[in-house]
Short mmCIF file of C-alpha atoms in Angstrom, two decimals:
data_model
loop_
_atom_site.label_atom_id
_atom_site.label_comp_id
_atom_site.label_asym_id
_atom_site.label_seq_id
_atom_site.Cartn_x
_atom_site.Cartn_y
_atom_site.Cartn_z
CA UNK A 1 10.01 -2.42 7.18
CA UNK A 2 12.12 0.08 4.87
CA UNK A 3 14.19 -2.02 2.58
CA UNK A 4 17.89 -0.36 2.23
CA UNK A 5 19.10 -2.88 0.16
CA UNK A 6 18.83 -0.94 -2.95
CA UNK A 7 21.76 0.73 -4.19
CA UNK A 8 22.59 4.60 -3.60
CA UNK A 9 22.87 5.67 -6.89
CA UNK A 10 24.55 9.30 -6.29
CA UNK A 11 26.71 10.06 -9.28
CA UNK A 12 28.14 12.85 -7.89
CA UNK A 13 29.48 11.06 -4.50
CA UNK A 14 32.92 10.87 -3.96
CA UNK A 15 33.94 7.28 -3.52
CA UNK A 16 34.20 8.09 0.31
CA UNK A 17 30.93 8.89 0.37
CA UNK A 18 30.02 5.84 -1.49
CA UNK A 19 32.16 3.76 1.17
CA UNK A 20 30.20 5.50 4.14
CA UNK A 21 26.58 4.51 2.52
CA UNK A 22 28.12 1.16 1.85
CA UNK A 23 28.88 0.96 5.72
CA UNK A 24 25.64 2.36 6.80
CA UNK A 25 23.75 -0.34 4.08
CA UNK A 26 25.41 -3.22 5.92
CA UNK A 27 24.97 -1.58 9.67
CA UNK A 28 21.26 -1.23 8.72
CA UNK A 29 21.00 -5.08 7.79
CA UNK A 30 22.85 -6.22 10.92
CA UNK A 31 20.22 -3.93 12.84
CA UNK A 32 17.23 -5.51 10.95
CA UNK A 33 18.81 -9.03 11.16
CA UNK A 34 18.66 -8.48 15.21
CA UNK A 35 15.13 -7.03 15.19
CA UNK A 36 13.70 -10.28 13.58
CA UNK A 37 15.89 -12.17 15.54
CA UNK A 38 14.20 -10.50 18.72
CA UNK A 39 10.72 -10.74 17.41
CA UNK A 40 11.16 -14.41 16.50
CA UNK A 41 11.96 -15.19 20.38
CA UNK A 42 9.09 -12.98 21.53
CA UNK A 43 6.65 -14.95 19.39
CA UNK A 44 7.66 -18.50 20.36
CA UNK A 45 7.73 -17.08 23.98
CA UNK A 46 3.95 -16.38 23.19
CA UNK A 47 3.33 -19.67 21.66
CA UNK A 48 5.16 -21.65 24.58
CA UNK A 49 4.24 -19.68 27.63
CA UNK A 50 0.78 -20.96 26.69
CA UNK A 51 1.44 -24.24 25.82
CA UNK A 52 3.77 -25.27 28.55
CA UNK A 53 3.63 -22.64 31.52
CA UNK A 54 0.82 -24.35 34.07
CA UNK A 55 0.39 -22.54 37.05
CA UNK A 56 4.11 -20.36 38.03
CA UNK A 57 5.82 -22.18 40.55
CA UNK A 58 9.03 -21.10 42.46
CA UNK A 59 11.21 -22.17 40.04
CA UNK A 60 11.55 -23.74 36.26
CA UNK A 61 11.07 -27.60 36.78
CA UNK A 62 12.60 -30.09 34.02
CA UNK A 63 9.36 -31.03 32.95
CA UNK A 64 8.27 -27.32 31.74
CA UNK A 65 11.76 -26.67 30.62
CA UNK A 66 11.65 -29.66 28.21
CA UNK A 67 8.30 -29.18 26.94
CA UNK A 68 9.66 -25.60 26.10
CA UNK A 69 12.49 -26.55 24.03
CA UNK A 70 10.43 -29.28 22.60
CA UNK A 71 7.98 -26.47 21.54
CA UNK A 72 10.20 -24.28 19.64
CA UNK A 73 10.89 -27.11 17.78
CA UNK A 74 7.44 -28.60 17.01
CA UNK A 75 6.38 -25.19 16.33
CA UNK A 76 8.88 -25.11 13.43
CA UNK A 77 7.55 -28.51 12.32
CA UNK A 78 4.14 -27.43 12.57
CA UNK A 79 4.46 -24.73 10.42
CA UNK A 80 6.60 -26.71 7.79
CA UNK A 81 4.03 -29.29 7.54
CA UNK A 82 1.30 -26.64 6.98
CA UNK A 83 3.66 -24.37 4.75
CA UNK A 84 3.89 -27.35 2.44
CA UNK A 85 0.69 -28.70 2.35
CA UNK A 86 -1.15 -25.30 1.88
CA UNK A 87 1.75 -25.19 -1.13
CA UNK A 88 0.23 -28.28 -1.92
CA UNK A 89 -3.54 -26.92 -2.13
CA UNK A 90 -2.14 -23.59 -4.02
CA UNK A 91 -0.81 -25.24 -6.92
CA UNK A 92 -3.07 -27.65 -7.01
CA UNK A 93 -5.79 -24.99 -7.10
CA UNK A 94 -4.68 -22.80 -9.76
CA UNK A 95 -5.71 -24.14 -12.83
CA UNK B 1 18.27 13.56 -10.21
CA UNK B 2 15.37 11.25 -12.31
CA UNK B 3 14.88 7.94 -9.68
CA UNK B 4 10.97 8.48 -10.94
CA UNK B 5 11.29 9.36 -14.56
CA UNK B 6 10.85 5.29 -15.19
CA UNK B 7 9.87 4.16 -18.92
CA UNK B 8 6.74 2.35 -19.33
CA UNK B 9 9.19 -0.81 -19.59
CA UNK B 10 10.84 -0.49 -16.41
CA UNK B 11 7.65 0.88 -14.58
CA UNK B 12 6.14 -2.67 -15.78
CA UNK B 13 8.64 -4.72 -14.74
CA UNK B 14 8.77 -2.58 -11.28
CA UNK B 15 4.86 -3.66 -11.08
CA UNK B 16 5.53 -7.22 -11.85
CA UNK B 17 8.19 -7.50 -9.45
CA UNK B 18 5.94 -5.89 -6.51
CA UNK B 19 2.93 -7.83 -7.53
CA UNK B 20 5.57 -11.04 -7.03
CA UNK B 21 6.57 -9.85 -3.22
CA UNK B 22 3.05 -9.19 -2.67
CA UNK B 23 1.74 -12.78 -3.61
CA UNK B 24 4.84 -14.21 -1.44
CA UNK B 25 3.63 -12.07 1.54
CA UNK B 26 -0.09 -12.81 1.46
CA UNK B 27 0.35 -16.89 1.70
CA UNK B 28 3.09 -16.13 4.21
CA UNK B 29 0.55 -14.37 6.19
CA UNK B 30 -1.94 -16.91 5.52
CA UNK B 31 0.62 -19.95 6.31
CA UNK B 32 1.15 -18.36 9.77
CA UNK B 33 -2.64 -17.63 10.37
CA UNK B 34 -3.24 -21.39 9.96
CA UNK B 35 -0.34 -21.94 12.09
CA UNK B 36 -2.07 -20.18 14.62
CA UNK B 37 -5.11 -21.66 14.52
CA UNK B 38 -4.01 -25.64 13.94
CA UNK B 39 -1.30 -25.07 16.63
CA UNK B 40 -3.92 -24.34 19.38
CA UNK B 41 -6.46 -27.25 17.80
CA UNK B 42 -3.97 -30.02 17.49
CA UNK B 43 -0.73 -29.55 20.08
CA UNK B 44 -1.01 -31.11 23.35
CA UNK B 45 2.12 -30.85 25.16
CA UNK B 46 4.44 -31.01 22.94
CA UNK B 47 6.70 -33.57 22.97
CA UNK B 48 10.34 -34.52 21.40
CA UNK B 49 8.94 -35.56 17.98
CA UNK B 50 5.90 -34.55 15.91
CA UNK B 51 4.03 -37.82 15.69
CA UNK B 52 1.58 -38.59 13.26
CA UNK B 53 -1.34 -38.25 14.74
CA UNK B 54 -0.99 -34.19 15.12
CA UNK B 55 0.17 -34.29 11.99
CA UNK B 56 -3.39 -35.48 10.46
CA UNK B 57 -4.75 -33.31 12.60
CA UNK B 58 -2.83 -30.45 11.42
CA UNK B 59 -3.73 -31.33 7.94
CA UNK B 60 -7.39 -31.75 8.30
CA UNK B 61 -7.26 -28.72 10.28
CA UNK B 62 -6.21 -26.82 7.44
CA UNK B 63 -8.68 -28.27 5.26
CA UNK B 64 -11.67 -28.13 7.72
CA UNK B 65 -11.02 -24.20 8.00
CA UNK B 66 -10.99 -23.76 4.77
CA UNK B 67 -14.15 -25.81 4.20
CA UNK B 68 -15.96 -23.84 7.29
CA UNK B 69 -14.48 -20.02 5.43
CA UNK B 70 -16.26 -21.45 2.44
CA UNK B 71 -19.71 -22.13 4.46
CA UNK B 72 -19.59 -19.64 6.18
CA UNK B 73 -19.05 -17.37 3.34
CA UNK B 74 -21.95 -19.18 1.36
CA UNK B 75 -24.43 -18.54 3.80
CA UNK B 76 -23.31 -15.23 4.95
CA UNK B 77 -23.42 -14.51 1.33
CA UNK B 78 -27.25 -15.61 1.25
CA UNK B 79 -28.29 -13.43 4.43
CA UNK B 80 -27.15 -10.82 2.82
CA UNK B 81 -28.53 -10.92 -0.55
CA UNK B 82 -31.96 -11.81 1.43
CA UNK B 83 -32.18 -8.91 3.58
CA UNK B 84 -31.25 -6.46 1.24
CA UNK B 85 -34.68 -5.77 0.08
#
């Protein structure tokens, strides 16, 4: 993804001009902040469909909707505990 | 306008800093490729805490797919030197 972080460096703008990129910059990061927001939910809807979805019944039962929430948030400990062991085996590893 | 017209300085330190983000977004890839992969090994149903015992699991799974990339590569490695004859 593009970054537009970096700064606009137009000497010859007019300062209203600078204002306007300065507005677009921080519409751009509200857009991108969304879009990972919205593929974060569609990956733990992978991950948990899977996990906890059994056979579709005619409606969400307790059971599956707990074992959803709880899998969002075993997910996230999952990949902590991996994130910091694999750290772990990295800097171990480079000598 | 010059944005390219970088010094060998600044085009250095515009290599370093790439070469940095790079690094960070290989093991990020990697981290969530073991994710994948210990997630489906080791998680039952899962359940309000992560208990210990998928967490040993999730540990030695990391280090058991490493260990089997490195066998596999080995012999792999062998076929291939054989049959090329």
């Amino acid at each position: 993804m593009a970054d537009f972080n970096s700064s606009f460096d137009m000497p010859s703008a007019s300062s209203s001009e600078s204002a306007e990129a300065a507005e677009l910059q921080r519409l751009i990061a509200v857009e991108q902040q969304k879009a990972q927001f919205q593929a974060q939910v569609h990956n733990f809807m992978d991950v948990c469909w899977d996990k906890c979805m059994d056979k579709p019944s005619s409606k969400l039962d307790s059971r599956t909707e707990t074992c959803l929430v709880n899998c969002v948030e075993r997910f996230i400990d999952t990949t902590l505990t991996i994130t910091n062991r694999f750290t772990q085996m990295v800097q171990k590893g480079a000598h």
